[in-house]
Amino acid sequence: MPTHDENPVDRPRDAAEATTVSPVSPASRGYGPVFAVREFRAVFLAHLLSLLGVVVSELALTVLVYGLTGSPLLSALTFALGLLPYLVGGTLFAGVADRYPARRVLVVCDLICAGCVTVMVLPGTPVGGLLALRCVIAAVSPVFTGTRMAALTDILGEGDLYVLGRSLLRIVSQSALLAGFGLGGVLLAVLSPRGAITVTAVTFLCSAALLRFGTRDRPARSGGDGGGALLRESLSGARTVLADRRIRGLMLLFWLPPMFVVAPEALAAPYADEIGVGPVALGLLMCAMPVGQIAAELYVGTALTPRRRSLIVLPVAAAGLLPLVAYGFRPGMAVTVLALALAGAGSAYVIGLDQWLVAAVPEALRGRAMTLLTAGLMTLQGVGMALAGLAAEFLPVHQVVAAAGATGTLCLLPLVLEVRRTAPTGRIRTEVRDGADQHMTSG
């Protein structure tokens, strides 16, 4: 670890990893230095492959279940089962992320997913089995994601490279949602649903190979106290993490905005019907928010210094949901798409928030904290979708979305004040010393 007099940016966690990171000038900006790290390139490509596999398999499985049953409810349930088990897996199995070496956990998770989708393609697998296998994949996902997030601090250090690496993975996630459904549609046009699912098994296996041979084998963060204590260790870690006032506030700042911002996406089809627009307009409504998020994250990651990214966290988090209030006036498509893009851009506050969380969580708990973060994020998004749908049963869709923006903002204001109050040394801290930051150019 660097001493207090050293700049933590672009530094590996220990001397043994020094050969992993290419020399980077203090003046370097943007995402280029992250790709100079060989291990990150493997993680990045594995992330892309596994994400495409998940998105394509979800779409193909939905079509397969509907073809077997003719039931819209069971078809929709395949999507719901992609969110609901996150809470179970992220809470009960979080200890895995710290108890075992990260590379082993990541590879095993990919192999489990590959095995599940392989069983899905067997002609004799019943619908109940398909849904159960979908649950297994969803339960494994938070463990995989949390372990990878914690492992990035080993690969990239705990400074700005980690922040930019996390940002790149988020950008890939949003892009994969846009490209994955398109790819899934193409595959389903030329293959059967089971054939498309078979392709996803290959993506999981390729991801496992990249992680196994492209990353170093590092020891576990915590040895645990026996195999039978995994559940207790997971729950104890969750209690310890959430008992800390600072960490709890940061977690909630990750969780709450997505819970409210999903309302327009969950209600895109009913809203398009309410304002009388067709499929093309519906596609714009669905794409506007991810495009806004990707554009904003790229801008913040390349054009702002680490210190400035830190300074915008609380203001952007507090105001990020306000564009949704425009729905209350039932504006035209142009204004609606702009409001959605701005709401998506508001999520760029998490770039600075990533650094705060890493600084706040003890290293021995990092895997469990990141797994819990993932589980809470996905679970609350599912809750937000369900609540938006329930409210739309009784109120016009435009009012529901506007209310989500207003209510979310009111909930975030006291949380922002809480996070500010718990900041170390009474101020919002960055992990980059001011002197180092002044050398960074704006090119």
Tab-separated table of C-alpha atoms in Angstrom:
chain	number	residue	atom	x	y	z
A	1	MET	CA	0.000	0.000	0.000
A	2	PRO	CA	1.269	3.546	-0.665
A	3	THR	CA	2.363	5.690	2.240
A	4	HIS	CA	0.657	8.974	3.065
A	5	ASP	CA	3.246	10.813	0.992
A	6	GLU	CA	2.660	8.733	-2.106
A	7	ASN	CA	0.053	9.366	-4.786
A	8	PRO	CA	-2.267	6.323	-4.810
A	9	VAL	CA	-3.387	6.933	-8.371
A	10	ASP	CA	-2.164	4.326	-10.831
A	11	ARG	CA	-0.430	2.309	-8.116
A	12	PRO	CA	-0.890	-1.453	-7.711
A	13	ARG	CA	-1.715	-2.815	-4.284
A	14	ASP	CA	1.687	-4.407	-3.682
A	15	ALA	CA	5.122	-4.641	-5.179
A	16	ALA	CA	4.471	-8.075	-6.620
A	17	GLU	CA	1.881	-6.542	-8.904
A	18	ALA	CA	4.115	-3.778	-10.181
A	19	THR	CA	4.655	-5.570	-13.461
A	20	THR	CA	0.884	-5.689	-14.019
A	21	VAL	CA	0.501	-1.925	-14.432
A	22	SER	CA	2.233	-0.114	-17.247
A	23	PRO	CA	3.982	3.114	-16.309
A	24	VAL	CA	1.486	5.949	-16.508
A	25	SER	CA	2.328	9.631	-16.532
A	26	PRO	CA	0.654	11.702	-13.805
A	27	ALA	CA	-0.734	13.850	-16.579
A	28	SER	CA	-2.569	10.965	-18.226
A	29	ARG	CA	-6.324	11.382	-18.401
A	30	GLY	CA	-9.288	9.265	-19.401
A	31	TYR	CA	-9.687	5.534	-19.759
A	32	GLY	CA	-6.500	4.744	-21.688
A	33	PRO	CA	-4.328	3.916	-18.647
A	34	VAL	CA	-6.905	1.386	-17.443
A	35	PHE	CA	-6.541	-0.668	-20.622
A	36	ALA	CA	-2.767	-0.617	-20.116
A	37	VAL	CA	-3.312	-3.072	-17.246
A	38	ARG	CA	-3.176	-6.571	-18.751
A	39	GLU	CA	-5.382	-8.205	-16.124
A	40	PHE	CA	-8.061	-5.576	-16.556
A	41	ARG	CA	-8.228	-6.278	-20.270
A	42	ALA	CA	-9.058	-9.897	-19.461
A	43	VAL	CA	-11.675	-8.855	-16.888
A	44	PHE	CA	-13.195	-6.357	-19.311
A	45	LEU	CA	-13.566	-8.868	-22.144
A	46	ALA	CA	-14.910	-11.535	-19.767
A	47	HIS	CA	-17.456	-9.013	-18.456
A	48	LEU	CA	-18.600	-8.214	-21.978
A	49	LEU	CA	-19.009	-11.880	-22.909
A	50	SER	CA	-20.868	-12.897	-19.742
A	51	LEU	CA	-23.177	-9.872	-19.991
A	52	LEU	CA	-24.104	-10.644	-23.567
A	53	GLY	CA	-24.707	-14.213	-22.484
A	54	VAL	CA	-27.056	-13.140	-19.698
A	55	VAL	CA	-29.054	-10.715	-21.873
A	56	VAL	CA	-29.394	-13.117	-24.811
A	57	SER	CA	-30.299	-16.046	-22.534
A	58	GLU	CA	-32.993	-13.977	-20.785
A	59	LEU	CA	-34.592	-13.061	-24.096
A	60	ALA	CA	-34.310	-16.571	-25.539
A	61	LEU	CA	-35.588	-18.178	-22.335
A	62	THR	CA	-38.613	-15.885	-22.299
A	63	VAL	CA	-39.456	-16.898	-25.866
A	64	LEU	CA	-38.864	-20.574	-25.038
A	65	VAL	CA	-41.119	-20.524	-21.957
A	66	TYR	CA	-43.867	-18.726	-23.853
A	67	GLY	CA	-43.599	-21.223	-26.712
A	68	LEU	CA	-43.877	-24.165	-24.311
A	69	THR	CA	-46.736	-22.805	-22.184
A	70	GLY	CA	-48.484	-20.044	-24.145
A	71	SER	CA	-48.639	-18.198	-20.795
A	72	PRO	CA	-47.731	-14.483	-20.726
A	73	LEU	CA	-47.468	-14.718	-16.916
A	74	LEU	CA	-44.821	-17.450	-16.989
A	75	SER	CA	-42.998	-15.673	-19.799
A	76	ALA	CA	-42.851	-12.451	-17.765
A	77	LEU	CA	-41.842	-14.436	-14.686
A	78	THR	CA	-38.583	-15.416	-16.364
A	79	PHE	CA	-37.568	-11.743	-16.289
A	80	ALA	CA	-38.731	-11.282	-12.698
A	81	LEU	CA	-36.678	-14.292	-11.626
A	82	GLY	CA	-33.631	-12.450	-12.917
A	83	LEU	CA	-34.026	-9.926	-10.074
A	84	LEU	CA	-35.722	-11.621	-7.131
A	85	PRO	CA	-32.961	-14.130	-6.165
A	86	TYR	CA	-30.345	-11.358	-6.006
A	87	LEU	CA	-31.310	-10.594	-2.410
A	88	VAL	CA	-30.989	-14.257	-1.403
A	89	GLY	CA	-27.680	-14.836	-3.158
A	90	GLY	CA	-26.197	-11.498	-2.164
A	91	THR	CA	-27.113	-11.895	1.507
A	92	LEU	CA	-26.645	-15.603	2.215
A	93	PHE	CA	-23.601	-16.270	0.028
A	94	ALA	CA	-21.734	-12.952	0.341
A	95	GLY	CA	-19.080	-14.582	2.525
A	96	VAL	CA	-17.839	-16.548	-0.493
A	97	ALA	CA	-16.382	-13.334	-1.952
A	98	ASP	CA	-13.896	-12.934	0.932
A	99	ARG	CA	-13.485	-16.546	2.067
A	100	TYR	CA	-12.053	-17.954	-1.192
A	101	PRO	CA	-9.527	-16.620	-3.734
A	102	ALA	CA	-11.249	-14.213	-6.093
A	103	ARG	CA	-10.129	-15.915	-9.311
A	104	ARG	CA	-11.502	-19.251	-8.143
A	105	VAL	CA	-14.858	-17.704	-7.184
A	106	LEU	CA	-15.209	-15.921	-10.522
A	107	VAL	CA	-14.342	-18.977	-12.597
A	108	VAL	CA	-16.639	-21.278	-10.608
A	109	CYS	CA	-19.526	-18.796	-10.930
A	110	ASP	CA	-19.080	-18.696	-14.719
A	111	LEU	CA	-18.941	-22.492	-14.872
A	112	ILE	CA	-22.129	-22.780	-12.790
A	113	CYS	CA	-23.902	-20.409	-15.195
A	114	ALA	CA	-22.586	-22.343	-18.197
A	115	GLY	CA	-23.828	-25.587	-16.634
A	116	CYS	CA	-27.270	-24.131	-15.960
A	117	VAL	CA	-27.795	-22.891	-19.514
A	118	THR	CA	-26.505	-26.209	-20.856
A	119	VAL	CA	-29.221	-28.045	-18.929
A	120	MET	CA	-31.762	-25.500	-20.213
A	121	VAL	CA	-31.167	-26.535	-23.808
A	122	LEU	CA	-31.924	-30.205	-23.136
A	123	PRO	CA	-35.305	-31.039	-24.761
A	124	GLY	CA	-36.569	-32.851	-21.671
A	125	THR	CA	-36.078	-29.963	-19.241
A	126	PRO	CA	-39.555	-28.977	-17.914
A	127	VAL	CA	-40.709	-25.385	-17.553
A	128	GLY	CA	-40.332	-25.576	-13.772
A	129	GLY	CA	-36.753	-26.693	-14.261
A	130	LEU	CA	-36.072	-23.800	-16.643
A	131	LEU	CA	-37.346	-21.291	-14.078
A	132	ALA	CA	-35.366	-22.960	-11.270
A	133	LEU	CA	-32.169	-22.799	-13.324
A	134	ARG	CA	-32.899	-19.120	-14.019
A	135	CYS	CA	-33.068	-18.596	-10.248
A	136	VAL	CA	-29.697	-20.299	-9.753
A	137	ILE	CA	-28.033	-18.001	-12.289
A	138	ALA	CA	-29.590	-14.955	-10.623
A	139	ALA	CA	-28.470	-16.104	-7.150
A	140	VAL	CA	-24.893	-16.577	-8.391
A	141	SER	CA	-24.759	-13.181	-10.123
A	142	PRO	CA	-24.329	-10.927	-7.038
A	143	VAL	CA	-21.521	-13.144	-5.715
A	144	PHE	CA	-19.763	-12.934	-9.086
A	145	THR	CA	-20.237	-9.173	-9.397
A	146	GLY	CA	-19.261	-8.411	-5.803
A	147	THR	CA	-16.148	-10.563	-6.031
A	148	ARG	CA	-15.121	-8.893	-9.280
A	149	MET	CA	-15.654	-5.406	-7.845
A	150	ALA	CA	-13.462	-6.232	-4.851
A	151	ALA	CA	-10.850	-7.905	-7.073
A	152	LEU	CA	-10.547	-4.720	-9.145
A	153	THR	CA	-8.890	-3.029	-6.164
A	154	ASP	CA	-6.208	-5.739	-6.300
A	155	ILE	CA	-5.760	-5.353	-10.055
A	156	LEU	CA	-6.038	-1.563	-10.390
A	157	GLY	CA	-5.223	-0.298	-6.897
A	158	GLU	CA	-7.600	1.771	-4.785
A	159	GLY	CA	-7.169	5.101	-6.576
A	160	ASP	CA	-8.362	6.611	-9.827
A	161	LEU	CA	-7.646	3.553	-11.979
A	162	TYR	CA	-10.180	1.595	-9.928
A	163	VAL	CA	-12.777	4.337	-10.357
A	164	LEU	CA	-12.289	4.430	-14.124
A	165	GLY	CA	-12.263	0.628	-14.348
A	166	ARG	CA	-15.613	0.426	-12.549
A	167	SER	CA	-16.921	3.146	-14.836
A	168	LEU	CA	-15.929	1.165	-17.922
A	169	LEU	CA	-17.710	-1.937	-16.651
A	170	ARG	CA	-20.874	0.100	-16.065
A	171	ILE	CA	-20.667	1.543	-19.569
A	172	VAL	CA	-20.337	-1.980	-20.953
A	173	SER	CA	-23.357	-3.056	-18.895
A	174	GLN	CA	-25.555	-0.330	-20.360
A	175	SER	CA	-24.232	-0.925	-23.873
A	176	ALA	CA	-24.810	-4.667	-23.541
A	177	LEU	CA	-28.458	-4.051	-22.695
A	178	LEU	CA	-28.849	-2.116	-25.928
A	179	ALA	CA	-26.773	-4.492	-28.071
A	180	GLY	CA	-27.738	-7.709	-26.305
A	181	PHE	CA	-31.436	-7.517	-27.105
A	182	GLY	CA	-30.576	-6.691	-30.708
A	183	LEU	CA	-28.153	-9.618	-30.862
A	184	GLY	CA	-30.741	-11.849	-29.218
A	185	GLY	CA	-33.302	-10.848	-31.812
A	186	VAL	CA	-30.879	-11.696	-34.636
A	187	LEU	CA	-30.026	-15.066	-33.090
A	188	LEU	CA	-33.698	-15.912	-32.616
A	189	ALA	CA	-34.299	-15.063	-36.263
A	190	VAL	CA	-31.834	-17.726	-37.396
A	191	LEU	CA	-31.814	-20.171	-34.472
A	192	SER	CA	-34.361	-21.784	-32.212
A	193	PRO	CA	-34.613	-20.436	-28.622
A	194	ARG	CA	-32.607	-23.441	-27.405
A	195	GLY	CA	-30.008	-22.773	-30.094
A	196	ALA	CA	-29.647	-19.164	-28.936
A	197	ILE	CA	-29.275	-20.346	-25.322
A	198	THR	CA	-26.523	-22.734	-26.452
A	199	VAL	CA	-24.557	-19.736	-27.748
A	200	THR	CA	-24.729	-18.163	-24.283
A	201	ALA	CA	-23.197	-21.287	-22.738
A	202	VAL	CA	-20.175	-20.664	-24.943
A	203	THR	CA	-19.914	-17.035	-23.770
A	204	PHE	CA	-19.860	-18.135	-20.114
A	205	LEU	CA	-17.142	-20.720	-20.850
A	206	CYS	CA	-15.050	-18.125	-22.694
A	207	SER	CA	-15.455	-15.724	-19.766
A	208	ALA	CA	-14.279	-18.442	-17.351
A	209	ALA	CA	-11.224	-19.135	-19.530
A	210	LEU	CA	-10.291	-15.448	-19.723
A	211	LEU	CA	-10.512	-15.051	-15.950
A	212	ARG	CA	-8.626	-18.288	-15.264
A	213	PHE	CA	-5.702	-17.609	-17.579
A	214	GLY	CA	-5.774	-13.793	-17.753
A	215	THR	CA	-5.724	-12.899	-14.044
A	216	ARG	CA	-3.390	-13.689	-11.147
A	217	ASP	CA	-4.246	-16.140	-8.400
A	218	ARG	CA	-4.358	-14.076	-5.202
A	219	PRO	CA	-5.066	-15.357	-1.688
A	220	ALA	CA	-8.476	-14.955	-0.083
A	221	ARG	CA	-9.113	-11.788	1.907
A	222	SER	CA	-10.438	-13.756	4.878
A	223	GLY	CA	-9.974	-17.423	5.693
A	224	GLY	CA	-13.308	-17.738	7.505
A	225	ASP	CA	-13.825	-20.101	10.426
A	226	GLY	CA	-14.977	-23.312	8.817
A	227	GLY	CA	-17.161	-24.319	5.915
A	228	GLY	CA	-20.271	-24.698	8.050
A	229	ALA	CA	-20.052	-21.055	9.121
A	230	LEU	CA	-20.457	-19.554	5.639
A	231	LEU	CA	-24.044	-18.459	6.226
A	232	ARG	CA	-23.198	-16.953	9.610
A	233	GLU	CA	-20.147	-15.227	8.132
A	234	SER	CA	-22.225	-13.770	5.287
A	235	LEU	CA	-24.933	-12.427	7.600
A	236	SER	CA	-22.373	-11.143	10.100
A	237	GLY	CA	-20.556	-9.298	7.337
A	238	ALA	CA	-23.818	-7.706	6.166
A	239	ARG	CA	-24.604	-6.577	9.725
A	240	THR	CA	-21.129	-5.147	10.195
A	241	VAL	CA	-21.247	-3.263	6.909
A	242	LEU	CA	-24.704	-1.793	7.475
A	243	ALA	CA	-23.996	-0.948	11.111
A	244	ASP	CA	-21.374	1.578	10.028
A	245	ARG	CA	-23.094	4.934	9.597
A	246	ARG	CA	-20.823	6.110	6.795
A	247	ILE	CA	-20.959	2.892	4.780
A	248	ARG	CA	-24.726	2.600	5.241
A	249	GLY	CA	-25.228	6.112	3.878
A	250	LEU	CA	-23.027	5.420	0.861
A	251	MET	CA	-24.858	2.161	0.153
A	252	LEU	CA	-28.207	3.933	0.242
A	253	LEU	CA	-26.859	6.587	-2.101
A	254	PHE	CA	-26.080	3.796	-4.566
A	255	TRP	CA	-29.467	2.118	-4.060
A	256	LEU	CA	-32.162	4.791	-3.850
A	257	PRO	CA	-31.829	6.715	-7.158
A	258	PRO	CA	-32.059	3.531	-9.304
A	259	MET	CA	-35.125	2.431	-7.334
A	260	PHE	CA	-37.010	5.517	-8.524
A	261	VAL	CA	-35.398	6.038	-11.924
A	262	VAL	CA	-36.657	2.658	-13.213
A	263	ALA	CA	-40.273	3.919	-13.202
A	264	PRO	CA	-40.267	5.332	-16.777
A	265	GLU	CA	-38.578	2.197	-18.131
A	266	ALA	CA	-41.001	-0.115	-16.348
A	267	LEU	CA	-43.942	1.904	-17.674
A	268	ALA	CA	-42.587	2.741	-21.137
A	269	ALA	CA	-45.132	0.612	-23.002
A	270	PRO	CA	-48.169	1.895	-21.054
A	271	TYR	CA	-46.917	5.474	-21.420
A	272	ALA	CA	-46.492	5.073	-25.180
A	273	ASP	CA	-50.061	3.809	-25.297
A	274	GLU	CA	-51.260	6.714	-23.140
A	275	ILE	CA	-49.790	9.372	-25.448
A	276	GLY	CA	-50.664	7.439	-28.623
A	277	VAL	CA	-47.237	6.752	-30.154
A	278	GLY	CA	-46.032	3.671	-32.020
A	279	PRO	CA	-43.249	1.101	-31.691
A	280	VAL	CA	-40.520	3.424	-33.004
A	281	ALA	CA	-41.288	6.000	-30.317
A	282	LEU	CA	-41.403	3.248	-27.708
A	283	GLY	CA	-37.896	2.212	-28.767
A	284	LEU	CA	-36.709	5.786	-28.268
A	285	LEU	CA	-38.254	5.869	-24.801
A	286	MET	CA	-36.440	2.660	-23.873
A	287	CYS	CA	-33.068	3.760	-25.273
A	288	ALA	CA	-32.936	7.386	-24.106
A	289	MET	CA	-31.944	6.717	-20.499
A	290	PRO	CA	-29.104	4.236	-21.202
A	291	VAL	CA	-27.733	6.549	-23.908
A	292	GLY	CA	-27.782	9.474	-21.464
A	293	GLN	CA	-25.999	7.407	-18.843
A	294	ILE	CA	-23.294	6.192	-21.226
A	295	ALA	CA	-22.647	9.700	-22.603
A	296	ALA	CA	-22.462	11.291	-19.141
A	297	GLU	CA	-20.220	8.583	-17.723
A	298	LEU	CA	-17.810	8.897	-20.651
A	299	TYR	CA	-17.707	12.664	-20.206
A	300	VAL	CA	-17.175	12.578	-16.450
A	301	GLY	CA	-14.553	9.845	-16.765
A	302	THR	CA	-12.523	11.664	-19.418
A	303	ALA	CA	-13.109	15.404	-18.958
A	304	LEU	CA	-13.199	15.789	-15.153
A	305	THR	CA	-10.350	15.384	-12.724
A	306	PRO	CA	-10.775	12.970	-9.801
A	307	ARG	CA	-11.305	15.907	-7.452
A	308	ARG	CA	-14.061	17.386	-9.598
A	309	ARG	CA	-15.752	14.000	-9.935
A	310	SER	CA	-15.854	13.877	-6.170
A	311	LEU	CA	-17.285	17.382	-5.895
A	312	ILE	CA	-20.268	16.647	-8.162
A	313	VAL	CA	-21.388	13.480	-6.347
A	314	LEU	CA	-23.839	14.981	-3.872
A	315	PRO	CA	-25.326	17.764	-6.047
A	316	VAL	CA	-25.924	15.417	-8.997
A	317	ALA	CA	-27.315	12.666	-6.761
A	318	ALA	CA	-29.732	15.143	-5.158
A	319	ALA	CA	-30.985	16.580	-8.465
A	320	GLY	CA	-30.669	13.581	-10.781
A	321	LEU	CA	-34.335	12.517	-10.562
A	322	LEU	CA	-35.826	15.976	-11.115
A	323	PRO	CA	-36.051	15.619	-14.944
A	324	LEU	CA	-38.712	12.932	-14.422
A	325	VAL	CA	-41.038	15.569	-12.957
A	326	ALA	CA	-41.472	16.820	-16.548
A	327	TYR	CA	-43.695	13.778	-17.152
A	328	GLY	CA	-46.355	15.481	-15.040
A	329	PHE	CA	-46.965	17.978	-17.841
A	330	ARG	CA	-47.353	15.268	-20.497
A	331	PRO	CA	-44.809	16.906	-22.841
A	332	GLY	CA	-44.188	15.879	-26.433
A	333	MET	CA	-41.809	13.125	-27.422
A	334	ALA	CA	-38.813	15.445	-27.826
A	335	VAL	CA	-39.064	16.787	-24.269
A	336	THR	CA	-39.810	13.325	-22.852
A	337	VAL	CA	-36.748	11.778	-24.526
A	338	LEU	CA	-34.615	14.701	-23.298
A	339	ALA	CA	-35.916	14.259	-19.746
A	340	LEU	CA	-35.067	10.555	-19.851
A	341	ALA	CA	-31.573	11.238	-21.209
A	342	LEU	CA	-30.967	13.775	-18.430
A	343	ALA	CA	-32.211	11.322	-15.803
A	344	GLY	CA	-29.795	8.741	-17.206
A	345	ALA	CA	-26.971	11.296	-17.149
A	346	GLY	CA	-27.683	11.892	-13.463
A	347	SER	CA	-26.334	8.444	-12.640
A	348	ALA	CA	-22.794	9.636	-13.408
A	349	TYR	CA	-22.469	10.636	-9.737
A	350	VAL	CA	-21.523	7.028	-8.941
A	351	ILE	CA	-18.044	7.497	-10.456
A	352	GLY	CA	-17.000	9.578	-7.468
A	353	LEU	CA	-19.120	7.509	-5.094
A	354	ASP	CA	-17.160	4.370	-6.014
A	355	GLN	CA	-14.006	5.891	-4.542
A	356	TRP	CA	-15.742	6.915	-1.325
A	357	LEU	CA	-17.046	3.399	-0.748
A	358	VAL	CA	-13.659	1.767	-1.314
A	359	ALA	CA	-12.109	4.202	1.172
A	360	ALA	CA	-14.810	3.491	3.770
A	361	VAL	CA	-14.955	-0.335	3.663
A	362	PRO	CA	-12.212	-2.333	5.443
A	363	GLU	CA	-10.339	-4.604	3.044
A	364	ALA	CA	-11.317	-7.783	4.906
A	365	LEU	CA	-15.014	-6.966	4.327
A	366	ARG	CA	-14.697	-5.622	0.797
A	367	GLY	CA	-15.968	-8.679	-1.049
A	368	ARG	CA	-19.026	-9.017	1.184
A	369	ALA	CA	-19.741	-5.283	0.999
A	370	MET	CA	-19.586	-5.261	-2.809
A	371	THR	CA	-21.780	-8.367	-3.025
A	372	LEU	CA	-24.330	-6.767	-0.707
A	373	LEU	CA	-24.165	-3.580	-2.780
A	374	THR	CA	-25.005	-5.518	-5.946
A	375	ALA	CA	-27.806	-7.468	-4.284
A	376	GLY	CA	-29.431	-4.350	-2.852
A	377	LEU	CA	-29.114	-2.468	-6.128
A	378	MET	CA	-30.845	-5.145	-8.190
A	379	THR	CA	-33.461	-5.945	-5.546
A	380	LEU	CA	-34.535	-2.337	-5.053
A	381	GLN	CA	-34.756	-1.824	-8.802
A	382	GLY	CA	-37.132	-4.776	-8.897
A	383	VAL	CA	-39.125	-3.264	-6.015
A	384	GLY	CA	-39.219	0.066	-7.834
A	385	MET	CA	-40.565	-1.560	-10.993
A	386	ALA	CA	-43.232	-3.401	-9.019
A	387	LEU	CA	-44.321	-0.273	-7.124
A	388	ALA	CA	-44.476	1.758	-10.341
A	389	GLY	CA	-46.636	-0.912	-11.960
A	390	LEU	CA	-48.898	-1.063	-8.916
A	391	ALA	CA	-49.327	2.711	-8.818
A	392	ALA	CA	-50.114	2.761	-12.546
A	393	GLU	CA	-53.122	0.532	-11.827
A	394	PHE	CA	-54.733	3.466	-10.032
A	395	LEU	CA	-53.145	6.595	-11.522
A	396	PRO	CA	-52.251	7.807	-15.041
A	397	VAL	CA	-48.772	6.708	-16.064
A	398	HIS	CA	-47.429	10.242	-16.512
A	399	GLN	CA	-48.414	11.083	-12.937
A	400	VAL	CA	-46.728	7.955	-11.595
A	401	VAL	CA	-43.415	8.762	-13.293
A	402	ALA	CA	-43.553	12.402	-12.173
A	403	ALA	CA	-44.324	11.291	-8.617
A	404	ALA	CA	-41.364	8.876	-8.720
A	405	GLY	CA	-39.060	11.772	-9.621
A	406	ALA	CA	-40.456	14.056	-6.926
A	407	THR	CA	-40.622	11.399	-4.198
A	408	GLY	CA	-37.139	10.138	-4.979
A	409	THR	CA	-35.732	13.657	-4.746
A	410	LEU	CA	-37.395	14.225	-1.360
A	411	CYS	CA	-35.937	10.932	-0.087
A	412	LEU	CA	-32.467	11.772	-1.354
A	413	LEU	CA	-32.134	15.227	0.206
A	414	PRO	CA	-31.800	14.011	3.830
A	415	LEU	CA	-29.583	11.142	2.653
A	416	VAL	CA	-27.238	13.572	0.897
A	417	LEU	CA	-26.992	15.595	4.114
A	418	GLU	CA	-26.245	12.403	6.063
A	419	VAL	CA	-23.444	11.429	3.682
A	420	ARG	CA	-22.001	14.932	3.926
A	421	ARG	CA	-22.106	14.840	7.736
A	422	THR	CA	-20.240	11.518	7.868
A	423	ALA	CA	-17.474	12.587	5.466
A	424	PRO	CA	-13.976	12.089	6.960
A	425	THR	CA	-12.401	15.194	8.536
A	426	GLY	CA	-15.697	17.044	8.062
A	427	ARG	CA	-15.382	17.455	4.305
A	428	ILE	CA	-15.928	15.458	1.140
A	429	ARG	CA	-12.714	13.530	0.652
A	430	THR	CA	-11.062	12.305	-2.480
A	431	GLU	CA	-8.358	9.686	-2.593
A	432	VAL	CA	-6.235	11.900	-4.852
A	433	ARG	CA	-4.016	14.520	-3.284
A	434	ASP	CA	-4.620	18.053	-4.519
A	435	GLY	CA	-1.027	18.448	-5.667
A	436	ALA	CA	-1.243	15.432	-7.952
A	437	ASP	CA	-4.588	16.527	-9.268
A	438	GLN	CA	-3.253	19.894	-10.377
A	439	HIS	CA	-0.865	18.199	-12.809
A	440	MET	CA	-3.707	16.588	-14.757
A	441	THR	CA	-4.463	18.243	-18.068
A	442	SER	CA	-7.870	18.690	-19.664
A	443	GLY	CA	-6.983	17.208	-23.012
